[in-house]
Amino acid sequence: MGIRKKTLWARMFLGALALAPLGLWAASGSATLPELSYTRFVLPNGLTVVVHEDHKAPVVAVAVWYHIGSADEPAGKTGFAHLFEHLMFSGSEHHPGTYFQPFEQVGATNMNGTTWFDRTNYYETVPTTALDMALWMESDRMGHLLGAIGQKELDTQRGVVENEKRQDENRPYGRVDQNILSNTLPANHPYAHDTIGSMKDLEAASLGDVKGWFHANYGAANTTLVLSGDITVAQARAKAERYFGDIPAGQPVAHQQAWITPLASDTHGVQHDHVAQPRIIRTWVVPQLGTQPAIDLDLATTILGGGRTSRLYQRLVYQDHLVDDVSASIAPFALASQVQIQADVKKGVDPARVEAAIEDVLQTFLKQGPTADELSRAKIQMRAGVIRQLDDVTYQGWFLAEGQVYRHDPGAFRKDLQTAMATTPAGLQSAARDWLGKGSYTLLVTPAAAGQDLAAEDAAVKALPAAPGRPAPLWPAKAEFRTTASVVDRSKGVPTVSQFPDLHFPKVERARLSNGIQVILAARDAIPVTDVELLFNAGYAADQGSKLGTAAFTARMMSESTQKRDSVAVIEAEQRLGAQIHFGVGLDMSNASLSALNDQLQPSLELLSEMVLQPAFKLDDMQRVRGQWLANIAQQKTEPMSMALRTLPPLLYGKGHAYGVPLTGSGTEASIQSLQPADLVAFKQHWLRPDNVTILVSGDTSLATIVPALDKVFGHWQAPAGAVPVKSLPGVAAQPQPRVFLIDRPDAPQSVVMAGLLAPSTLAPNNLALKVANDAFGGTFTSRINMNLRENKRWAYGAFSILINAFGQRPLLFYAPVQSDKTAPSMTEVLHEAQGVIGAHPLTEAEVEKIKDNDIRSLPGAYQTADAVLEALSSNVMYHRPDDYVTTLAQHLQAVHQPQAQAAIEEMIHPQALTWVVVGDLKQIEAPVRALKLGKVEVLDADGNPVQAGKP
């Protein structure tokens, strides 16, 4: 649950562009746009229903979008839309208690809710047989909510939201949103305040306020229901009428209208924060999503700042060496959009030089426009991004809903994509001149001085004056709505789901290349894309005895120059093919992956082969990447969660152990500084070799097609002399007594509490019991830890335990970002939960069965995409599982019962061996934590080194 921040969802614009719907393919070529098939109808009560059929898996994505968001909040009520989103998860009149529980019982996937400027939405993907239950739940909170909301529920969710706000603002650069909104939009603009709202307004929210908000905005006529997946239109109509037909239309809701308010001139601001380096964020106000300018500006920002081939990156990173990273993007909204350029300034560089260079690149672009090749590559990337997102029914529903709610057209995003494909260089240049030639706001975020009052600085930010010309909200056309008599007896409670569909997992096939490399295929033909992964037994653990970070740095450098092309030419080739190539590293494994459009499969494989077999490891590339890498380490040492993840593993395993490394995989400054091309060459020769790799394939292909194509590019690859190195993963004894380590993050509004133990390997015979036990204890929303610290105490936005997969003893981490004044009490609660589960409060049969049911029933939804199928193949190889592992997983889970789960939790949890790392404001937390007397308390710096008393 949460606001829709500028993360995965918000940056997916292409709000209207980057995702297209699943439908029929006229051809599989990269220039072909998919057709959307959908049916839309309106119930007598005004509820709009959109249906899309996709029968590849026995699941249905349910999306409920209310056309109400933070843009509709009156003065003094900021954050109401988001707060109410949380309240709608608290229970309804016929289902008291958290809304997650019934969905966990039926194996729902992708379940959540979000709030943004213009809407509030809820979504889940459920097995087809559980659709009635899902619609009952959604309709019960739409039509029968207020009787379940009392002061307790309001206070609980208010506390959760306030901790979500603290968590956001505790991140480096996490306070910029409101500053930018205040300095780019007039005070009377609907977008002038951030979605999460102010603490003052949240505290002032009364029960009467929130009930009034519901009455005014949450009627059926202001709502869109989208069903995408294994359902027919006739079924959808009958079910929608059955569960929603008796809900009143509600009061008419006036909807905000587009209001574009560009700045008259360039302005500047400064914000201080606990950050490692200055960041420049330059923002323009531009037209709303779906307009020709917004579409053109999306392409323009790709050309200006969309990666290594972009103009800003070429100038500021490659040529002038001024920044570690720079990007440009558009965030499109219903009333207006933002274009932003963001640059992370290199240490020691004057930010004014960076601003001047950005302006120079921008002015040159406005004068010259894009080249035909630049625009062509931007279009290919956009079109390929469309195709790749088609596989998931959740995304289908999301964008059908967005088109309907914002533009009364579920297929609007395909029209926008057609418009983008028709854009000319001259048209794009004109849009850029019109809108990026207007005034902008540049915010410089710079490291704060010790003791600087950041809260006072935020409070001093003044909103721009109100402006004339704001359009009046538009009332809907008058309409006569009526309800239909309900045939649902809600007094019986949530419908029981007794039958569940079988998993549809593709057949696993095997073959070998001419040099013996094994190929494993599981075909999934929903979209014309083939995914390939080269999986190597290496990973961070392969750094043991050498320079930490070598594995990850080698992978990063393999995406740079090859012996045939420089680093820019490599990416340009990737873009022209519409391919995505990535090199990744985990604790035990390294990989090289390719997502290729089928009509470009062979040249895409050739490019992948060139990057894997012929990396150049040029020193000048290394120097550039090294600077970025070191800047990233510095950033990690200002981000609370990263600080804990860097510090805890060496404490758990010891610094000489293969796993005793920062879990970020980035190594240390000293090790990265010392890396030379010869180190990377040696790592590649030792670990990334044909006798240490398995090639995994998923997507729209067959062995007859893919094996010859792979053999052509990898069949000649020969192993070097000598055996493949073997990693040493010795066992580590449990700590004899608890230890507590504190890391200071001055003025932090929250503390990150993390505690670690060592658990058995993923390869352990009782691995499934270990997983079930951990999920019951702390791995799900309704688990013990989260329900305690989030729902009961209201001290955290979320609190969980994570069991990280590993070949050797694996880390079991408990973590909770909690408000600062509850740091010590939260540690006490985590400890009590740990002591209780192995003592007076063992896992119950109901807890174990709940997790088993969720795991088994979620299988159809979990493997509906080719990407998920490929991930399953990868896990099978890593952990020596048979090809039928996924298809037999349900029966193996059924064999786990409470005694096995309890034995597993007792094998993992040893409270006396806990190692605690707490990142927070030392002046607030040190004394209370010491008073707990959990064990020896030591203060560390961000590098994990002891801090002497009295020294910073």
Coordinates of C-alpha atoms in Angstrom, one line a residue, residues 467-950:
A467 CA -2.5 32.1 -10.2
P468 CA -5.6 33.1 -12.2
G469 CA -7.1 30.9 -14.8
R470 CA -7.5 27.6 -13.0
P471 CA -10.3 25.7 -14.9
A472 CA -13.3 24.9 -12.9
P473 CA -13.8 21.2 -12.2
L474 CA -16.1 19.6 -14.7
W475 CA -19.2 17.9 -13.4
P476 CA -20.4 14.8 -15.1
A477 CA -23.3 14.9 -17.4
K478 CA -26.6 14.4 -15.7
A479 CA -27.6 10.8 -15.7
E480 CA -30.2 8.6 -14.1
F481 CA -28.7 5.7 -12.2
R482 CA -30.4 2.9 -10.5
T483 CA -29.4 0.0 -8.4
T484 CA -30.4 -3.6 -8.9
A485 CA -31.5 -5.9 -6.1
S486 CA -28.8 -7.8 -4.4
V487 CA -28.8 -11.6 -4.6
V488 CA -25.7 -11.9 -2.4
D489 CA -26.2 -12.8 1.3
R490 CA -23.3 -10.9 2.8
S491 CA -24.1 -12.1 6.3
K492 CA -22.5 -15.4 5.3
G493 CA -19.2 -13.6 5.1
V494 CA -16.4 -14.0 2.5
P495 CA -17.3 -16.7 -0.1
T496 CA -15.5 -19.9 0.4
V497 CA -13.1 -21.0 -2.4
S498 CA -12.8 -24.8 -2.4
Q499 CA -11.4 -25.5 -5.8
F500 CA -8.3 -24.1 -7.4
P501 CA -6.9 -24.4 -11.0
D502 CA -3.9 -26.5 -11.8
L503 CA -0.6 -24.8 -12.7
H504 CA 0.0 -24.4 -16.4
F505 CA 3.9 -24.6 -16.5
P506 CA 5.6 -25.2 -19.9
K507 CA 7.3 -28.5 -20.7
V508 CA 11.0 -28.3 -19.8
E509 CA 13.3 -29.5 -22.6
R510 CA 17.0 -30.0 -22.8
A511 CA 19.7 -30.0 -25.4
R512 CA 23.5 -29.4 -25.8
L513 CA 25.5 -27.2 -28.0
S514 CA 28.3 -28.7 -30.0
N515 CA 30.8 -27.7 -27.3
G516 CA 28.8 -29.4 -24.6
I517 CA 27.0 -26.4 -23.1
Q518 CA 23.7 -27.4 -21.8
V519 CA 20.5 -25.6 -23.0
I520 CA 17.3 -25.7 -21.0
L521 CA 14.1 -24.4 -22.6
A522 CA 10.6 -23.8 -21.3
A523 CA 8.6 -22.2 -24.1
R524 CA 6.0 -19.6 -23.5
D525 CA 4.5 -18.1 -26.7
A526 CA 2.3 -15.3 -25.5
I527 CA 4.4 -12.5 -27.0
P528 CA 7.0 -12.6 -29.8
V529 CA 10.0 -12.3 -27.5
T530 CA 12.7 -14.8 -26.6
D531 CA 14.6 -14.5 -23.3
V532 CA 18.0 -16.1 -22.8
E533 CA 20.1 -16.3 -19.7
L534 CA 23.7 -17.5 -19.4
L535 CA 24.0 -18.7 -15.7
F536 CA 27.5 -19.0 -14.2
N537 CA 28.4 -20.5 -10.8
A538 CA 30.3 -17.4 -9.5
G539 CA 28.7 -14.5 -7.7
Y540 CA 29.9 -12.3 -4.9
A541 CA 31.3 -15.4 -3.1
A542 CA 33.8 -15.8 -5.9
D543 CA 35.5 -12.6 -4.6
Q544 CA 36.9 -14.6 -1.7
G545 CA 40.6 -14.3 -1.5
S546 CA 40.7 -11.5 -4.0
K547 CA 39.5 -7.9 -4.2
L548 CA 35.9 -7.4 -3.0
G549 CA 33.5 -6.3 -5.7
T550 CA 35.5 -7.9 -8.5
A551 CA 32.6 -10.2 -9.6
A552 CA 30.1 -7.3 -9.8
F553 CA 32.6 -4.9 -11.4
T554 CA 33.5 -7.5 -14.0
A555 CA 29.8 -7.9 -14.9
R556 CA 29.4 -4.1 -15.1
M557 CA 32.4 -3.8 -17.4
M558 CA 31.1 -6.6 -19.7
S559 CA 28.3 -4.2 -20.7
E560 CA 30.9 -1.7 -21.9
S561 CA 33.3 -1.9 -24.8
T562 CA 34.0 -5.1 -26.8
Q563 CA 37.0 -5.8 -28.9
K564 CA 34.9 -4.7 -31.9
R565 CA 32.9 -1.7 -30.6
D566 CA 33.4 1.1 -28.1
S567 CA 30.9 1.4 -25.2
V568 CA 28.6 3.8 -27.0
A569 CA 28.4 1.6 -30.2
V570 CA 27.5 -1.4 -28.0
I571 CA 24.4 0.4 -26.7
E572 CA 23.5 1.8 -30.0
A573 CA 23.5 -1.7 -31.5
E574 CA 21.3 -2.9 -28.7
Q575 CA 18.9 0.0 -29.2
R576 CA 18.6 -0.6 -33.0
L577 CA 17.7 -4.2 -32.3
G578 CA 15.2 -3.5 -29.6
A579 CA 17.2 -5.8 -27.4
Q580 CA 17.8 -5.7 -23.7
I581 CA 21.1 -7.1 -22.5
H582 CA 22.1 -7.2 -18.8
F583 CA 24.9 -8.6 -16.7
G584 CA 24.0 -9.4 -13.1
V585 CA 25.5 -10.8 -10.0
G586 CA 24.1 -12.4 -6.9
L587 CA 25.6 -14.0 -3.8
D588 CA 26.4 -17.3 -5.6
M589 CA 25.8 -16.8 -9.3
S590 CA 26.6 -14.4 -12.1
N591 CA 24.6 -14.1 -15.3
A592 CA 24.3 -12.5 -18.7
S593 CA 20.7 -12.1 -20.0
L594 CA 19.1 -11.2 -23.3
S595 CA 15.5 -10.3 -24.1
A596 CA 15.2 -10.3 -27.9
L597 CA 12.4 -9.5 -30.3
N598 CA 12.0 -12.7 -32.3
D599 CA 12.5 -11.0 -35.7
Q600 CA 15.9 -9.8 -34.4
L601 CA 16.9 -12.9 -32.5
Q602 CA 20.0 -13.9 -34.4
P603 CA 21.7 -10.5 -34.5
S604 CA 20.7 -10.0 -30.8
L605 CA 22.4 -13.3 -29.9
E606 CA 25.5 -12.2 -31.9
L607 CA 25.7 -9.0 -29.9
L608 CA 25.3 -11.0 -26.6
S609 CA 28.0 -13.3 -27.7
E610 CA 30.3 -10.5 -28.6
M611 CA 29.8 -8.9 -25.1
V612 CA 30.3 -12.2 -23.3
L613 CA 33.2 -13.6 -25.2
Q614 CA 35.1 -10.4 -26.3
P615 CA 34.9 -7.7 -23.6
A616 CA 37.6 -5.2 -24.0
F617 CA 38.1 -4.1 -20.3
K618 CA 39.5 -0.8 -21.5
L619 CA 41.3 1.2 -18.8
D620 CA 39.5 4.4 -19.8
D621 CA 36.1 2.7 -19.5
M622 CA 37.3 1.3 -16.1
Q623 CA 38.2 4.7 -14.9
R624 CA 34.8 6.2 -15.8
V625 CA 32.9 3.3 -14.3
R626 CA 35.2 3.3 -11.2
G627 CA 34.2 6.9 -10.4
Q628 CA 30.6 6.0 -10.7
W629 CA 31.0 2.9 -8.6
L630 CA 32.8 4.8 -5.8
A631 CA 30.1 7.5 -5.8
N632 CA 27.5 4.7 -5.5
I633 CA 29.3 3.2 -2.5
A634 CA 29.3 6.7 -0.9
Q635 CA 25.6 7.0 -1.6
Q636 CA 25.0 3.5 0.0
K637 CA 26.7 4.8 3.1
T638 CA 24.1 7.5 3.5
E639 CA 21.0 5.3 2.8
P640 CA 19.9 3.5 6.0
M641 CA 19.0 0.1 4.6
S642 CA 22.1 0.0 2.5
M643 CA 24.2 1.0 5.5
A644 CA 22.8 -2.0 7.4
L645 CA 23.2 -4.4 4.5
R646 CA 26.8 -3.4 4.0
T647 CA 27.6 -3.8 7.7
L648 CA 25.8 -6.9 8.9
P649 CA 27.3 -9.7 6.7
P650 CA 30.9 -9.3 7.9
L651 CA 29.6 -9.3 11.4
L652 CA 27.6 -12.5 10.9
Y653 CA 30.2 -14.5 8.9
G654 CA 33.6 -12.8 9.6
K655 CA 35.4 -10.7 7.1
G656 CA 37.4 -13.7 5.7
H657 CA 34.3 -15.7 4.7
A658 CA 33.0 -15.7 1.1
Y659 CA 29.7 -14.3 2.4
G660 CA 31.3 -11.8 4.8
V661 CA 30.9 -9.1 2.2
P662 CA 28.5 -6.2 1.8
L663 CA 25.2 -7.6 0.5
T664 CA 25.1 -4.7 -2.0
G665 CA 27.9 -6.6 -3.8
S666 CA 29.7 -3.3 -4.4
G667 CA 32.9 -4.0 -2.4
T668 CA 34.9 -1.4 -0.6
E669 CA 36.5 1.9 -1.8
A670 CA 39.9 0.4 -1.4
S671 CA 39.2 -2.8 -3.3
I672 CA 37.6 -0.9 -6.2
Q673 CA 40.3 1.6 -6.3
S674 CA 42.9 -1.2 -6.7
L675 CA 41.1 -3.0 -9.6
Q676 CA 43.0 -3.2 -12.9
P677 CA 42.0 -4.7 -16.3
A678 CA 44.1 -7.8 -15.5
D679 CA 41.9 -8.5 -12.4
L680 CA 38.8 -8.6 -14.6
V681 CA 40.4 -10.7 -17.3
A682 CA 41.5 -13.2 -14.7
F683 CA 38.0 -13.3 -13.1
K684 CA 36.4 -13.9 -16.5
Q685 CA 38.8 -16.6 -17.4
H686 CA 38.5 -18.4 -14.1
W687 CA 34.7 -18.2 -13.6
L688 CA 32.8 -17.1 -16.7
R689 CA 33.7 -20.0 -18.9
P690 CA 31.8 -22.6 -21.0
D691 CA 32.4 -25.5 -18.6
N692 CA 30.8 -23.4 -15.8
V693 CA 27.6 -22.1 -17.6
T694 CA 24.1 -23.3 -18.3
I695 CA 22.0 -21.5 -21.0
L696 CA 18.3 -21.1 -20.0
V697 CA 15.7 -20.0 -22.5
S698 CA 12.0 -19.0 -22.2
G699 CA 9.6 -17.3 -24.6
D700 CA 8.2 -17.8 -28.1
T701 CA 10.7 -20.3 -29.5
S702 CA 11.5 -24.1 -29.7
L703 CA 14.6 -26.2 -29.4
A704 CA 14.7 -26.6 -33.2
T705 CA 15.0 -22.8 -33.5
I706 CA 17.0 -21.8 -30.5
V707 CA 19.7 -24.4 -30.4
P708 CA 21.1 -23.8 -33.9
A709 CA 21.0 -20.0 -33.2
L710 CA 22.9 -20.5 -29.9
D711 CA 25.3 -22.9 -31.4
K712 CA 26.2 -20.4 -34.1
V713 CA 27.4 -17.8 -31.5
F714 CA 28.5 -20.0 -28.5
G715 CA 29.2 -23.4 -29.9
H716 CA 32.9 -22.6 -30.7
W717 CA 33.6 -21.3 -27.1
Q718 CA 36.3 -23.4 -25.6
A719 CA 37.2 -23.7 -21.9
P720 CA 40.6 -22.6 -20.6
A721 CA 43.1 -25.1 -19.2
G722 CA 42.5 -26.1 -15.6
A723 CA 39.5 -27.0 -13.6
V724 CA 36.7 -24.6 -12.7
P725 CA 37.6 -22.9 -9.3
V726 CA 35.6 -24.1 -6.3
K727 CA 34.3 -21.7 -3.7
S728 CA 35.0 -22.3 0.0
L729 CA 31.9 -22.0 2.2
P730 CA 32.8 -23.3 5.6
G731 CA 30.2 -23.4 8.4
V732 CA 30.2 -20.6 10.9
A733 CA 29.4 -21.2 14.6
A734 CA 26.5 -19.2 16.1
Q735 CA 27.4 -16.3 18.2
P736 CA 27.6 -17.2 21.9
Q737 CA 25.7 -14.1 23.0
P738 CA 23.8 -11.2 21.4
R739 CA 25.6 -8.2 20.1
V740 CA 24.3 -4.7 19.2
F741 CA 25.9 -2.3 16.8
L742 CA 24.7 1.3 16.3
I743 CA 25.5 3.5 13.3
D744 CA 24.8 7.2 13.5
R745 CA 22.6 8.9 11.0
P746 CA 22.0 12.4 12.5
D747 CA 18.5 13.8 12.6
A748 CA 17.0 10.7 11.1
P749 CA 13.2 10.6 11.6
Q750 CA 13.4 6.8 11.6
S751 CA 15.7 4.0 12.6
V752 CA 16.4 1.0 10.5
V753 CA 16.5 -2.0 12.9
M754 CA 18.1 -5.1 11.5
A755 CA 19.0 -8.3 13.2
G756 CA 20.7 -11.3 11.7
L757 CA 21.1 -15.0 12.3
L758 CA 22.6 -17.8 10.2
A759 CA 20.2 -20.4 8.8
P760 CA 20.7 -23.6 6.9
S761 CA 21.5 -23.6 3.2
T762 CA 18.8 -23.4 0.5
L763 CA 20.1 -26.9 -0.5
A764 CA 19.0 -28.3 2.9
P765 CA 16.6 -31.2 2.6
N766 CA 14.0 -29.3 4.7
N767 CA 14.2 -26.1 2.7
L768 CA 10.5 -25.9 2.1
A769 CA 9.8 -26.2 5.8
L770 CA 12.3 -23.4 6.5
K771 CA 10.5 -21.2 4.0
V772 CA 7.1 -21.9 5.3
A773 CA 8.3 -21.3 8.9
N774 CA 9.9 -18.0 8.0
D775 CA 6.9 -16.8 6.0
A776 CA 4.6 -17.5 8.9
F777 CA 6.9 -15.7 11.3
G778 CA 7.8 -12.6 9.3
G779 CA 7.6 -13.2 5.5
T780 CA 4.1 -12.0 4.7
F781 CA 1.8 -9.1 5.4
T782 CA -0.2 -11.0 8.0
S783 CA 2.9 -12.5 9.6
R784 CA 3.7 -12.0 13.3
I785 CA 6.3 -9.3 13.0
N786 CA 4.4 -7.1 10.6
M787 CA 1.1 -7.4 12.4
N788 CA 2.8 -6.5 15.6
L789 CA 4.9 -3.5 14.6
R790 CA 2.7 -2.1 11.8
E791 CA -0.9 -3.0 12.5
N792 CA -0.9 -3.3 16.3
K793 CA 1.8 -0.8 17.4
R794 CA 1.7 1.6 14.4
W795 CA 5.5 2.1 14.8
A796 CA 6.5 1.0 11.3
Y797 CA 5.3 1.1 7.7
G798 CA 6.3 -2.6 7.4
A799 CA 8.4 -5.1 9.4
F800 CA 9.5 -8.5 8.0
S801 CA 12.0 -11.3 8.0
I802 CA 13.9 -12.3 4.9
L803 CA 15.5 -15.7 4.3
I804 CA 18.1 -15.0 1.6
N805 CA 18.9 -18.0 -0.7
A806 CA 22.4 -19.2 -0.6
F807 CA 24.5 -22.3 -1.2
G808 CA 26.1 -22.1 2.2
Q809 CA 24.6 -21.0 5.5
R810 CA 22.2 -18.2 4.6
P811 CA 21.4 -15.0 6.2
L812 CA 18.1 -14.7 8.1
L813 CA 17.4 -11.0 8.5
F814 CA 14.7 -9.3 10.6
Y815 CA 14.2 -5.7 9.7
A816 CA 11.9 -2.9 10.6
P817 CA 12.2 0.8 9.7
V818 CA 10.6 2.4 12.8
Q819 CA 10.0 5.9 14.1
S820 CA 13.0 7.0 16.1
D821 CA 11.3 7.2 19.5
K822 CA 10.2 3.6 19.2
T823 CA 13.6 2.1 18.3
A824 CA 14.3 0.4 21.6
P825 CA 10.7 -0.8 22.1
S826 CA 10.7 -2.2 18.6
M827 CA 13.8 -4.2 19.3
T828 CA 12.1 -5.5 22.4
E829 CA 9.1 -6.6 20.3
V830 CA 11.2 -8.3 17.7
L831 CA 13.1 -10.2 20.5
H832 CA 9.9 -11.2 22.2
E833 CA 8.5 -12.5 18.9
A834 CA 11.7 -14.5 18.4
Q835 CA 11.7 -15.9 21.9
G836 CA 8.0 -16.7 21.7
V837 CA 8.0 -18.6 18.5
I838 CA 10.5 -21.1 19.9
G839 CA 9.0 -21.0 23.3
A840 CA 5.6 -20.2 24.7
H841 CA 4.1 -19.2 21.4
P842 CA 5.1 -21.8 18.7
L843 CA 3.8 -21.6 15.2
T844 CA 0.2 -22.7 15.0
E845 CA -1.3 -25.2 12.6
A846 CA -3.4 -22.4 11.2
E847 CA -0.4 -20.2 10.5
V848 CA 1.4 -23.0 8.7
E849 CA -1.6 -24.0 6.7
K850 CA -2.2 -20.4 5.7
I851 CA 1.3 -20.2 4.2
K852 CA 1.0 -23.5 2.4
D853 CA -2.3 -22.6 1.0
N854 CA -0.9 -19.3 -0.3
D855 CA 2.2 -20.8 -1.8
I856 CA 0.3 -23.6 -3.6
R857 CA -2.7 -21.6 -4.8
S858 CA -0.5 -18.7 -6.0
L859 CA 1.4 -21.0 -8.4
P860 CA -0.7 -20.2 -11.5
G861 CA -0.3 -16.5 -11.0
A862 CA 3.3 -16.8 -10.1
Y863 CA 4.3 -18.4 -13.4
Q864 CA 2.0 -16.7 -15.9
T865 CA 4.9 -14.8 -17.6
A866 CA 7.9 -16.0 -19.6
D867 CA 10.2 -14.0 -17.2
A868 CA 8.9 -15.9 -14.2
V869 CA 9.3 -19.2 -16.1
L870 CA 12.9 -18.3 -16.8
E871 CA 13.5 -17.4 -13.1
A872 CA 12.2 -20.9 -12.2
L873 CA 14.6 -22.5 -14.6
S874 CA 17.4 -20.5 -13.0
S875 CA 16.5 -21.6 -9.5
N876 CA 16.3 -25.2 -10.5
V877 CA 19.8 -25.1 -11.9
M878 CA 21.2 -23.2 -8.9
Y879 CA 19.7 -25.5 -6.3
H880 CA 20.0 -28.8 -8.2
R881 CA 16.3 -29.2 -8.5
P882 CA 14.6 -31.6 -11.1
D883 CA 12.9 -30.3 -14.2
D884 CA 9.5 -31.1 -12.7
Y885 CA 10.2 -29.1 -9.5
V886 CA 7.6 -26.4 -10.1
T887 CA 4.9 -28.9 -11.2
T888 CA 5.4 -31.1 -8.2
L889 CA 5.9 -28.2 -5.7
A890 CA 2.4 -28.4 -4.5
Q891 CA 2.6 -32.0 -3.3
H892 CA 5.9 -31.3 -1.6
L893 CA 4.4 -28.3 0.2
Q894 CA 1.5 -30.4 1.3
A895 CA 3.9 -32.6 3.2
V896 CA 5.0 -29.7 5.4
H897 CA 3.0 -29.7 8.6
Q898 CA 3.2 -27.8 11.9
P899 CA 5.8 -30.1 13.5
Q900 CA 8.1 -29.8 10.5
A901 CA 7.7 -26.0 10.4
Q902 CA 8.2 -25.6 14.1
A903 CA 11.4 -27.8 14.0
A904 CA 12.6 -25.5 11.1
I905 CA 11.9 -22.3 13.0
E906 CA 13.8 -23.7 16.0
E907 CA 16.7 -24.6 13.8
M908 CA 16.9 -21.1 12.5
I909 CA 16.0 -18.8 15.4
H910 CA 18.4 -18.5 18.3
P911 CA 17.7 -15.3 20.2
Q912 CA 21.0 -15.5 22.1
A913 CA 22.9 -15.4 18.8
L914 CA 21.3 -12.3 17.4
T915 CA 23.5 -9.7 15.9
W916 CA 21.7 -6.3 15.8
V917 CA 22.6 -3.4 13.5
V918 CA 20.6 -0.2 14.1
V919 CA 21.0 2.8 11.9
G920 CA 19.5 6.0 13.4
D921 CA 20.0 9.2 15.2
L922 CA 22.5 8.3 17.9
K923 CA 21.5 11.1 20.2
Q924 CA 17.9 9.8 20.3
I925 CA 18.5 6.0 20.3
E926 CA 21.8 5.2 22.0
A927 CA 20.7 5.6 25.6
P928 CA 17.4 3.7 25.3
V929 CA 19.1 0.9 23.3
R930 CA 21.8 0.5 25.9
A931 CA 19.2 0.4 28.6
L932 CA 17.7 -2.7 27.1
K933 CA 20.9 -4.6 28.0
L934 CA 20.5 -7.0 25.0
G935 CA 24.2 -7.5 24.9
K936 CA 27.4 -5.6 24.2
V937 CA 26.7 -2.3 22.5
E938 CA 29.3 -0.8 20.1
V939 CA 29.1 2.2 17.8
L940 CA 30.3 1.8 14.3
D941 CA 31.0 4.2 11.4
A942 CA 29.5 3.7 8.0
D943 CA 32.4 1.4 7.0
G944 CA 31.7 -0.9 10.0
N945 CA 34.7 0.3 12.0
P946 CA 34.4 1.0 15.7
V947 CA 34.0 4.6 16.7
Q948 CA 35.9 5.7 19.8
A949 CA 33.9 7.4 22.5
G950 CA 33.8 11.1 22.0

